[in-house]
Coordinates of C-alpha atoms in Angstrom, one line a residue:
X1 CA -15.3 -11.7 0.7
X2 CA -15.1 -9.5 3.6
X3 CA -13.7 -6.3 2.6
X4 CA -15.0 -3.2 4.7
X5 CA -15.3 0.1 2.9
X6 CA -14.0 3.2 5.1
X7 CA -15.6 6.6 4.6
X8 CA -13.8 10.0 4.4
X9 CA -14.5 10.6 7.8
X10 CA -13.9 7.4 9.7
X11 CA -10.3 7.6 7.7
X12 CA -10.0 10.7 8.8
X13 CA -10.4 10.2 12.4
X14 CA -8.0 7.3 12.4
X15 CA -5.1 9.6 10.9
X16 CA -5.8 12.1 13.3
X17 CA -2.4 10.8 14.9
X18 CA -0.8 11.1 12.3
X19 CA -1.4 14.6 11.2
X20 CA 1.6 17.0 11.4
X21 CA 0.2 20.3 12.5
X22 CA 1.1 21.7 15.7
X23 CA -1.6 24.2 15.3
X24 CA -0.5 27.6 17.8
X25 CA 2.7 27.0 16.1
X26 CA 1.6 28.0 13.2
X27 CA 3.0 25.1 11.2
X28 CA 1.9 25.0 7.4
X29 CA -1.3 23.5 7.1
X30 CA -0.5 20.6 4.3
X31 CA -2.5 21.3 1.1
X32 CA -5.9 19.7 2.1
X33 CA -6.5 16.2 0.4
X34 CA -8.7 17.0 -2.5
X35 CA -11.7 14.8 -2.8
X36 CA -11.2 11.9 -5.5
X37 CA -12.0 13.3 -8.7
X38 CA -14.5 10.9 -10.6
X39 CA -13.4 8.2 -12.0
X40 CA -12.9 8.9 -16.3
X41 CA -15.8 7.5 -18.6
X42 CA -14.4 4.9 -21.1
X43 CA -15.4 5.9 -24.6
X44 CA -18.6 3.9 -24.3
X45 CA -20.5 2.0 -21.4
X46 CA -20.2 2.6 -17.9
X47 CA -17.1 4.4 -15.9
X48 CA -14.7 2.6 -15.1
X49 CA -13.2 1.7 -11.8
X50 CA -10.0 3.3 -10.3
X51 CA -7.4 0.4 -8.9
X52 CA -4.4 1.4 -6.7
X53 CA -4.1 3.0 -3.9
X54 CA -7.4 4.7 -3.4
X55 CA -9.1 1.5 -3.7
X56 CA -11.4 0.4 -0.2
X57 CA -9.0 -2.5 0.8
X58 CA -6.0 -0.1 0.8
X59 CA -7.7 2.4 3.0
X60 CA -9.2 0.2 5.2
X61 CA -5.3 -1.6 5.5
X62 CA -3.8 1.3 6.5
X63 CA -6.3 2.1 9.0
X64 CA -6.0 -1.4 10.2
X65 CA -2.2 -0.4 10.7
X66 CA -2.6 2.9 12.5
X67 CA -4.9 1.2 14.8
X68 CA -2.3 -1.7 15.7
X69 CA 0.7 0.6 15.9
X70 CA -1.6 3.0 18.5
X71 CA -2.1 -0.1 20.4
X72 CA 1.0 -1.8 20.6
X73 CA 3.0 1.6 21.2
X74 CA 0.7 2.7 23.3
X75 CA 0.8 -0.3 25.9
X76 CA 4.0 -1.4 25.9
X77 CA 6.1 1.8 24.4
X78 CA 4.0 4.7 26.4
X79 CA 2.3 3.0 29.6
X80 CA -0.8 3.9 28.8
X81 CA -4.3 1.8 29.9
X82 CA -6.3 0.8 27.3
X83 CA -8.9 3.3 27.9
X84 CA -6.4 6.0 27.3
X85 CA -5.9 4.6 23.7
X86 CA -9.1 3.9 23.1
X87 CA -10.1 7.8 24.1
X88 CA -7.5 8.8 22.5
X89 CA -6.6 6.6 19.3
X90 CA -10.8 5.6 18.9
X91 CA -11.6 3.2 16.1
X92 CA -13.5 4.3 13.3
X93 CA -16.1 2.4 11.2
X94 CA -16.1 -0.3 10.7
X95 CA -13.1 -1.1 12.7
X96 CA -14.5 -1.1 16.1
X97 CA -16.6 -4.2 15.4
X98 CA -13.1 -5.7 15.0
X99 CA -11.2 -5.2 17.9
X100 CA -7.4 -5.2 17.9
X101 CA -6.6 -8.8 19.4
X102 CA -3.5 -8.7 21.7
X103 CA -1.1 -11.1 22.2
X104 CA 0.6 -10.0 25.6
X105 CA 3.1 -13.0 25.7
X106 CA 4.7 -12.0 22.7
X107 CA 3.5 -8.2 22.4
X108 CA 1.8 -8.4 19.4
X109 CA -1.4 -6.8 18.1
X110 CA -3.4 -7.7 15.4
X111 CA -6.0 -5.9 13.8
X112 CA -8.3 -7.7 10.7
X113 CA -9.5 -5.8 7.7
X114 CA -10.1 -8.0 4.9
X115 CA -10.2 -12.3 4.2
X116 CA -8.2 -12.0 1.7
X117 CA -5.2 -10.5 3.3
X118 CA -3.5 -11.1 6.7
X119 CA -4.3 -8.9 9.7
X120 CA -2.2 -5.7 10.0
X121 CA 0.2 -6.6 12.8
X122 CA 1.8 -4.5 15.0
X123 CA 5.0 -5.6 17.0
X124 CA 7.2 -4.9 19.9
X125 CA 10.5 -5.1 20.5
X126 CA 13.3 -4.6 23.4
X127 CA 14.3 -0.7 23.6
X128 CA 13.5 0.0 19.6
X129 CA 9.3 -0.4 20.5
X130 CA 6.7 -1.4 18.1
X131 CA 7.5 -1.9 14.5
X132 CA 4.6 -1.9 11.9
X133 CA 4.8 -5.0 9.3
X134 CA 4.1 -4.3 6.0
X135 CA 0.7 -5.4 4.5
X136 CA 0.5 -8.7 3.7
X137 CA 3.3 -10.0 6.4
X138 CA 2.2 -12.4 8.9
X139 CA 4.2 -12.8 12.7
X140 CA 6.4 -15.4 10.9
X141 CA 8.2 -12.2 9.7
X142 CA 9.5 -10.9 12.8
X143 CA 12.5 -12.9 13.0
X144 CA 14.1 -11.1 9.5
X145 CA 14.2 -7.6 11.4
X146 CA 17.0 -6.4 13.2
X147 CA 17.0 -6.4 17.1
X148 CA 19.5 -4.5 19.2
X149 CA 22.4 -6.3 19.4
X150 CA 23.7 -7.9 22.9
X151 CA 20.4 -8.6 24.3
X152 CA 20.5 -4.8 25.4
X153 CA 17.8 -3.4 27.5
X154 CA 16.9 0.1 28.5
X155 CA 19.0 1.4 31.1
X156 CA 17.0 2.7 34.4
X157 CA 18.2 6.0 35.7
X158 CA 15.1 6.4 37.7
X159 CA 16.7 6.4 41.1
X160 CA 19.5 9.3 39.7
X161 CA 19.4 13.0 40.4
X162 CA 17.9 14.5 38.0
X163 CA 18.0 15.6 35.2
X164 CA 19.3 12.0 34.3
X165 CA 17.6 10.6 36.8
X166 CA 13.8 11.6 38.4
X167 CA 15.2 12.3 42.4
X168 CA 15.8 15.5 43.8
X169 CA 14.4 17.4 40.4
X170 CA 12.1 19.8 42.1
X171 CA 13.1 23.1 42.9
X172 CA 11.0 25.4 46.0
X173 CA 10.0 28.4 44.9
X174 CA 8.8 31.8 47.0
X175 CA 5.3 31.2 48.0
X176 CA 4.0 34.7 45.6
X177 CA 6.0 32.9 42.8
X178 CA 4.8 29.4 43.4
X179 CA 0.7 30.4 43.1
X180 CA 1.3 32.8 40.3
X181 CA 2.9 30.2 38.4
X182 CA 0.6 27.4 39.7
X183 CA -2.7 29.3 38.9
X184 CA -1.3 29.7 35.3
X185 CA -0.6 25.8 35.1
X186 CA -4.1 25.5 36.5
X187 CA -5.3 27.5 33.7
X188 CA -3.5 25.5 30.9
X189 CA -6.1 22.5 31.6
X190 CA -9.1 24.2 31.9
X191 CA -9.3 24.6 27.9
X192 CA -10.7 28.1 28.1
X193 CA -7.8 30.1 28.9
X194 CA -5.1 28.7 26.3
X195 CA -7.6 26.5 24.4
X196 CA -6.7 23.0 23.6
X197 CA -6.6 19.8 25.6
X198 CA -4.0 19.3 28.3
X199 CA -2.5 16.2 29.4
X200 CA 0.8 17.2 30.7
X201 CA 2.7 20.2 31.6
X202 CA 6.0 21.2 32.8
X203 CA 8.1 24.1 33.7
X204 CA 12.0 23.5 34.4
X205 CA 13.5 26.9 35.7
X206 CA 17.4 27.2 36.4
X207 CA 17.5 23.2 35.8
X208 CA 15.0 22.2 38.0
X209 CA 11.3 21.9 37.5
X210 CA 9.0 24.2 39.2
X211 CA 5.7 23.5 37.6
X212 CA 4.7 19.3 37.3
X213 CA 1.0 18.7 36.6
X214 CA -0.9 15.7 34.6
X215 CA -4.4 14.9 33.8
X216 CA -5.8 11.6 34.8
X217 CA -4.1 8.3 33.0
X218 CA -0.6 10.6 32.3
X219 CA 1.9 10.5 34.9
X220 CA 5.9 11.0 34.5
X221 CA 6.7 7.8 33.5
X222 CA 4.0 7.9 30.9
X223 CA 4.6 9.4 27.3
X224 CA 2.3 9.9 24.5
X225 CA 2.8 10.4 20.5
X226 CA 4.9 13.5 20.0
X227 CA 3.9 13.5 17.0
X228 CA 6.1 16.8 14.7
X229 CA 8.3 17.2 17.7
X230 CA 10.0 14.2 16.9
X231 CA 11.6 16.3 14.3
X232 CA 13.8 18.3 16.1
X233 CA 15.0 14.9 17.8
X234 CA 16.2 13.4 14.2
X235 CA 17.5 17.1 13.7
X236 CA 20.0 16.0 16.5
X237 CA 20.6 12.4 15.2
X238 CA 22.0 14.6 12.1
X239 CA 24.0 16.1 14.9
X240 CA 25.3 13.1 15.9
X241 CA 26.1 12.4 12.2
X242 CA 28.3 15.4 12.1
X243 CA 29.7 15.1 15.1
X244 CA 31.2 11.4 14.3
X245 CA 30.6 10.6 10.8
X246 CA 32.3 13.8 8.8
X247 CA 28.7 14.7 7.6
X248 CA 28.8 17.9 5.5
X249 CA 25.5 19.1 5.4
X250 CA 26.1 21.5 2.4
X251 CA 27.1 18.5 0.6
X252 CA 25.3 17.3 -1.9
X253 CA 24.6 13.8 -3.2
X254 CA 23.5 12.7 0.3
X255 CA 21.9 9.4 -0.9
X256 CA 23.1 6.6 -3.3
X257 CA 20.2 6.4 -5.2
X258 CA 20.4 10.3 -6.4
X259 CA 24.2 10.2 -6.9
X260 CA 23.8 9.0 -10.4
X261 CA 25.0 11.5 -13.1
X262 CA 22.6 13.6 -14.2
X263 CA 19.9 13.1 -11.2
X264 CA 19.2 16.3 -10.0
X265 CA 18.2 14.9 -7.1
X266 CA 21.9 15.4 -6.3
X267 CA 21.4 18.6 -5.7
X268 CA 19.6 18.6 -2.8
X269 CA 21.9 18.8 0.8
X270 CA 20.6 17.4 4.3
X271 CA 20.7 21.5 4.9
X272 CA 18.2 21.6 2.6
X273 CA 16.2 18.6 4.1
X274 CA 16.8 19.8 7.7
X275 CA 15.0 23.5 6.9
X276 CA 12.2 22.0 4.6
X277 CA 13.3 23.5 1.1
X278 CA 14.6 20.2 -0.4
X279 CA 12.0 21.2 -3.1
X280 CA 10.9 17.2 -3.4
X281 CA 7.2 16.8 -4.7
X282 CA 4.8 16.7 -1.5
X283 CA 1.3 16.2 -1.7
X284 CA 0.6 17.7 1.8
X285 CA -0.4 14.5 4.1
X286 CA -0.7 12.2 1.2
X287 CA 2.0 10.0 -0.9
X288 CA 4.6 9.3 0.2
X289 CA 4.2 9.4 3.8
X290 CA 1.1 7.9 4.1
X291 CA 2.9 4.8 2.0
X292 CA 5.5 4.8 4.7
X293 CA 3.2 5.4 8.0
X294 CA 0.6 2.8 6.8
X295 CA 1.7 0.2 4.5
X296 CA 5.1 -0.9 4.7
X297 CA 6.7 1.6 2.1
X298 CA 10.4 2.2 3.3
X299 CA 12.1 5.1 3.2
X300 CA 14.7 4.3 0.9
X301 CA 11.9 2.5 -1.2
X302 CA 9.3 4.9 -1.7
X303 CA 10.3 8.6 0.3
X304 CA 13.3 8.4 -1.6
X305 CA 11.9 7.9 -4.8
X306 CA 10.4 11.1 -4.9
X307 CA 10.5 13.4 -7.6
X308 CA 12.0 17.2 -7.8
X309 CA 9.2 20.3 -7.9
X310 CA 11.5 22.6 -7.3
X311 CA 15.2 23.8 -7.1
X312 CA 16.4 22.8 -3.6
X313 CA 16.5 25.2 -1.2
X314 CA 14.5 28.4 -3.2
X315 CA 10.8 27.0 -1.4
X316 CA 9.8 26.1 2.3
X317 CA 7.4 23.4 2.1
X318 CA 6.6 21.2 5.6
X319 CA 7.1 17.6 4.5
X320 CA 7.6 15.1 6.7
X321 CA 9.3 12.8 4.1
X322 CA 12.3 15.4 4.0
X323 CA 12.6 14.1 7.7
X324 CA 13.2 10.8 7.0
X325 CA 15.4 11.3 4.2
X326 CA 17.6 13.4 6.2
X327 CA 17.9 10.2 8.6
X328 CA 18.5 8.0 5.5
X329 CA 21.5 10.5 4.4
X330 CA 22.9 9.8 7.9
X331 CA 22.1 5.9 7.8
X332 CA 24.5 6.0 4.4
X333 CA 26.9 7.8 6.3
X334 CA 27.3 5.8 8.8
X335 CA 27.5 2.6 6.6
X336 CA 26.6 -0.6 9.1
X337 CA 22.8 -1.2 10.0
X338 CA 23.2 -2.3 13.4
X339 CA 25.3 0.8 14.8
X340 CA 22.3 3.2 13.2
X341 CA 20.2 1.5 14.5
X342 CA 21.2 2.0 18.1
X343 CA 23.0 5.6 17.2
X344 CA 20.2 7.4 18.6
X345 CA 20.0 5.5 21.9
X346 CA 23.6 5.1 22.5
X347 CA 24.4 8.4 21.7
X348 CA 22.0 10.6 22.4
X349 CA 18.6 9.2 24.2
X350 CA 20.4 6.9 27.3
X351 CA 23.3 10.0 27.2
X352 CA 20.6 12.4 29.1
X353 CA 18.4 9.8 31.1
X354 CA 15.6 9.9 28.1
X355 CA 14.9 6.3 28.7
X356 CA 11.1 6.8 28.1
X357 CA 11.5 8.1 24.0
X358 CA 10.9 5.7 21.7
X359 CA 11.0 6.2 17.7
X360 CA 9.7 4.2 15.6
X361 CA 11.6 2.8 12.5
X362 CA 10.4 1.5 9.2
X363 CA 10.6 -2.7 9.0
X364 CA 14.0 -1.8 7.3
X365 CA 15.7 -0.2 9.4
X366 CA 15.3 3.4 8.7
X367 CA 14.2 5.9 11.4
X368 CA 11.0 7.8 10.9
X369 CA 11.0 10.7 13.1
X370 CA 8.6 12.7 11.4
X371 CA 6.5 11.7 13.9
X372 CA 6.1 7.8 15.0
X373 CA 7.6 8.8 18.5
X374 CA 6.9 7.9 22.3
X375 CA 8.1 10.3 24.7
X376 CA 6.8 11.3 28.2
X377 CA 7.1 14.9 29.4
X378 CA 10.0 14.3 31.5
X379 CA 12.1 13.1 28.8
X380 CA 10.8 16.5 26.6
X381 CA 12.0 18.9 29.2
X382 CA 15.1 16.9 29.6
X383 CA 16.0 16.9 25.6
X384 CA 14.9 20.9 25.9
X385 CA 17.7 20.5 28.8
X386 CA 20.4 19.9 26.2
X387 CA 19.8 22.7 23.8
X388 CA 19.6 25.0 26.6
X389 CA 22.9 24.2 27.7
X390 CA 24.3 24.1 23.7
X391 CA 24.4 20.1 23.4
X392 CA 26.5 19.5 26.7
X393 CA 25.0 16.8 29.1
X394 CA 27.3 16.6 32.8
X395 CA 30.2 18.1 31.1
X396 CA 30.1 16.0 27.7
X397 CA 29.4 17.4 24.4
X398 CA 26.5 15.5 22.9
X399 CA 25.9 18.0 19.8
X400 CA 28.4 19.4 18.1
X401 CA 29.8 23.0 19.2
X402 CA 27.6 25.7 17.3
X403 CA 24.5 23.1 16.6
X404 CA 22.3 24.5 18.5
X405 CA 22.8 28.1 16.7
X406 CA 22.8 26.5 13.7
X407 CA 19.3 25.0 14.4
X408 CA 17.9 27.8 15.8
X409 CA 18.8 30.6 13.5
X410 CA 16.2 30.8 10.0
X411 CA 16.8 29.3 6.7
X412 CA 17.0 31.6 3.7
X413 CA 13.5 29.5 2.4
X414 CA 10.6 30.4 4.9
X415 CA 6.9 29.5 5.4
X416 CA 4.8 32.1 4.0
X417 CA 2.1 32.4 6.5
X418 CA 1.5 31.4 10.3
X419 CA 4.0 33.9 11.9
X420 CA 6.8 31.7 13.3
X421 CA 10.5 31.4 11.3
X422 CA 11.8 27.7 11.0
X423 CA 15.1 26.6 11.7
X424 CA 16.8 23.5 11.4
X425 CA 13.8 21.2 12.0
X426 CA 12.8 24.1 15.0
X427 CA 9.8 26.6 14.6
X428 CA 11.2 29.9 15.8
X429 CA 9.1 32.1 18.3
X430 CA 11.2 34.5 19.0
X431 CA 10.0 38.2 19.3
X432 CA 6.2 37.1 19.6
X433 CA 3.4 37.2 21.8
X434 CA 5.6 39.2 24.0
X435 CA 8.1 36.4 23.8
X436 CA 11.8 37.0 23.7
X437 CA 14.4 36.8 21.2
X438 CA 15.7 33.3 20.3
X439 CA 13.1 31.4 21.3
X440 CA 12.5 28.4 19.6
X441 CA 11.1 25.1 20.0
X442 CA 10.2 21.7 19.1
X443 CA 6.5 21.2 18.5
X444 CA 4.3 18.7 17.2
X445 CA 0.3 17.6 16.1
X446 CA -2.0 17.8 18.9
X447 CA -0.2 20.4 20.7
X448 CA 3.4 19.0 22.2
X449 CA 6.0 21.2 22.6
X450 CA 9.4 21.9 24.2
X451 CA 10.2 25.3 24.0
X452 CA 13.5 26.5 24.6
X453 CA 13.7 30.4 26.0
X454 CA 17.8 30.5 26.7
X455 CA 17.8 34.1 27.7
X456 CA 15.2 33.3 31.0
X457 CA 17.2 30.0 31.3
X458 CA 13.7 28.4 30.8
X459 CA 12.0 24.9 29.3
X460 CA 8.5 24.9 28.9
X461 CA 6.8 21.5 27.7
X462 CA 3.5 21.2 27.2
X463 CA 1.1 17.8 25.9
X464 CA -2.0 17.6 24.5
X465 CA -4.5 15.7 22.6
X466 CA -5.9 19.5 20.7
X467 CA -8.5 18.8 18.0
X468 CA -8.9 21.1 14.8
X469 CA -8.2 24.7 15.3
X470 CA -8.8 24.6 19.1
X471 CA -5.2 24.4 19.5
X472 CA -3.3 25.2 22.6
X473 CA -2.0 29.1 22.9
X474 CA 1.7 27.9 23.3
X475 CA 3.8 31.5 22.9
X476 CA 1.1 33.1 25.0
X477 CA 1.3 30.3 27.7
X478 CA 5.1 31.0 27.5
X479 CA 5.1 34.6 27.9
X480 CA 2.4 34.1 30.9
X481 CA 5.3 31.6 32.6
X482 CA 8.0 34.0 31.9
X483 CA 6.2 37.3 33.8
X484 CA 5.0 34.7 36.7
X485 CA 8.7 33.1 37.4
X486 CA 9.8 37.2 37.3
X487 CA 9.9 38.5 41.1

């Protein structure tokens, strides 16, 4: 039997994508994955071995799955070439003596772990992207999950003004302005001055962009993993659930499966899930979001059968699974699969020209959002757009009135180191590193960000592909744009 047996460090450098630290912004560093403790010694004879989840095929399944959904999202969801996944999503031992095989008729990618089971298979589909099958389903699957309905494709603003389209979206700017502004954009890629690893940046000033710049393989009309920033785009799908589906977020009982009596589980509000204080069991990167990410848990079958460690909203703890349990209390709410399903597009995405965003769901419907995401930098400073004009696009209200203050302004539960407040499903930055008030921003593993400085009338987005604590100096950068843009 083949079964490969993946080391610490080659799992490791698999998940690097789907970490959740956006390092300058001072996220919470999950509680570090303790090494396995060994295994107990039967009252006689040798130790015996640990079965579950910690077992070699599981591990080397998951990273199977992680290197399929890089793949698949990658080329058909992002645009990128295959040497930008590879440089970018490498695969570990022993992986890379097993390429991902590609099926670019049907947009499928494979990836073998084990002779036993199935490859891990990664799939796309029209507008909703790649969906990850569970372990142990074969491409036969694929015709149980939902599609969008209608035969729907993407819509193609391209040839619109911007901001919902790409024409006429630069703005000229005095030529003293226009160096000081362009050295500092210089500056952001040389990895000295603000640290990290830059593959996009963009400034929009007054509504129109100022500063464009990519490194080699990027371009406008391709995105990259946005890893945490997805957040604050599921923050606005909740939003959306206000706005049309009477969600209360001070309610309680937000899922079915809590609302039985005595399940204090009920306690817990999408307020609490949208600031991180749900107080739900978390351990850091682990269980249960790697259960989701990498092998086929669901959200409703294994983030929401998570246990309380504390009272709701008394602790700030960064877990991604409160995320995607915030988006399961609005798939409830809305009640019928197929219009969740294309809620976000409909209704927000395709509403401001971001075309290029693509989130990934789980293989039963539910949105991640936690991270999961395709987006290019166009489509960030577009969604930072909308908040910086209080969730009005052209006229229309997309968010409902007061969302944006209610998103930006802290929760009573905050993290306990790292500097920056949290919001709903924003990091605040206002008030530091010579920032001003009410800054806040969307921000992600790896260094993405949007942030959102409404006094200056100013969207900064910056990409990356940061390693470890090298990460990009994002308030600093922002404060540098600010006094350049000043005459």
């Amino acid at each position: 039997m083949k079964l490969f047996h993946l080391t610490i460090a080659g799992l490791g450098a698999i998940l690097a994508g789907c970490t959740h630290q956006a390092n300058d912004a001072a996220e919470p560093v999950p509680e570090a994955q303790q090494a396995a403790a060994p295994p107990p010694q039967a009252a006689s004879g040798p130790a015996f071995e640990r079965v579950g989840r910690d077992t070699p095929r599981h591990d080397a399944s998951g990273a199977a799955a992680t290197r399929a959904l890089a793949v698949c999202s990658g080329l058909w969801s992002a645009g990128q070439s295959m040497q930008v996944i590879d440089a970018t999503y490498p695969a570990p031992e022993p992986l890379e003596a097993f390429p991902a095989e590609i099926d670019e008729q049907r947009k499928i990618v494979s990836v073998g772990y084990d002779d036993v089971m199935p490859p891990r298979i990664a799939a796309w589909r029209p507008v909703l992207g790649c969906l990850q099958l569970p372990a142990g389903a074969t491409a036969d699957a694929l015709d149980g999950y939902l599609l969008f309905s209608d035969g729907s494709l993407t819509p193609n603003f391209d040839n619109e003004t911007w901001p919902m389209g790409d024409q006429d979206a630069v703005a000229s700017l005095s030529s003293e302005v226009e160096a000081r502004l362009g050295a500092l954009v210089e500056q952001a890629f040389d990895g000295e001055t603000y640290k990290g690893n830059s593959w996009a940046v963009l400034v929009v000033k007054n509504g129109k962009i100022v500063a464009e710049q990519y490194s080699d393989g990027y371009g406008m009309h391709i995105g990259g993993q946005t890893h945490s920033a997805a957040k604050s785009f599921a923050a606005s799908v909740v939003g959306l659930g206000v706005r049309s589906y009477d969600v209360d977020v001070y309610a309680g009982k937000v899922l079915e499966q809590w609302s039985r009596p005595g399940d204090p589980r009920g306690e817990i509000t999408v307020d609490h899930l949208i600031r991180m204080s749900s107080g739900l069991y978390t351990e850091g990167n682990g269980s249960p979001l790697m259960d989701v990410y990498r092998q086929g848990g669901t959200v409703a079958g294994r983030a929401a059968s998570n246990i309380l460690d504390q009272p709701p909203g008394t602790r700030f703890l960064y877990s991604p699974p409160d995320t995607q349990l915030m988006l399961r209390a609005i798939h409830e709410a809305v009640g019928d699969d197929q219009t969740y399903l294309e809620l976000p597009f409909r209704e927000l995405f395709w509403k401001i020209g971001m075309t290029r965003t693509v989130p990934a769901t789980d293989w039963a419907g539910d949105y991640l959002m936690s991270g999961q995401t395709y987006s290019t930098a166009r489509d960030f400073a577009r969604f930072g757009l909308l908040y910086l004009n209080d969730g009005v696009w052209n006229g229309e209200r997309i968010l409902p009135d007061g969302w944006t203050d209610y998103v930006s302004k802290p929760g009573a539960a905050q993290p306990e180191r790292g500097g920056n407040g949290y919001g709903g499903h924003f990091w605040l930055y206002g008030g530091q590193d010579g920032l001003p008030d009410q800054v806040y921003a969307a921000a992600g593993g790896q260094g993405q960000y949007i942030v959102i400085v409404p006094s200056e009338d100013l969207v900064v987005v910056r990409r990356g592909w940061d390693a470890g604590r090298n990460g990009f100096e994002i308030r600093k950068f922002t404060a540098d744009v600010i006094a350049a843009l000043t005459e």
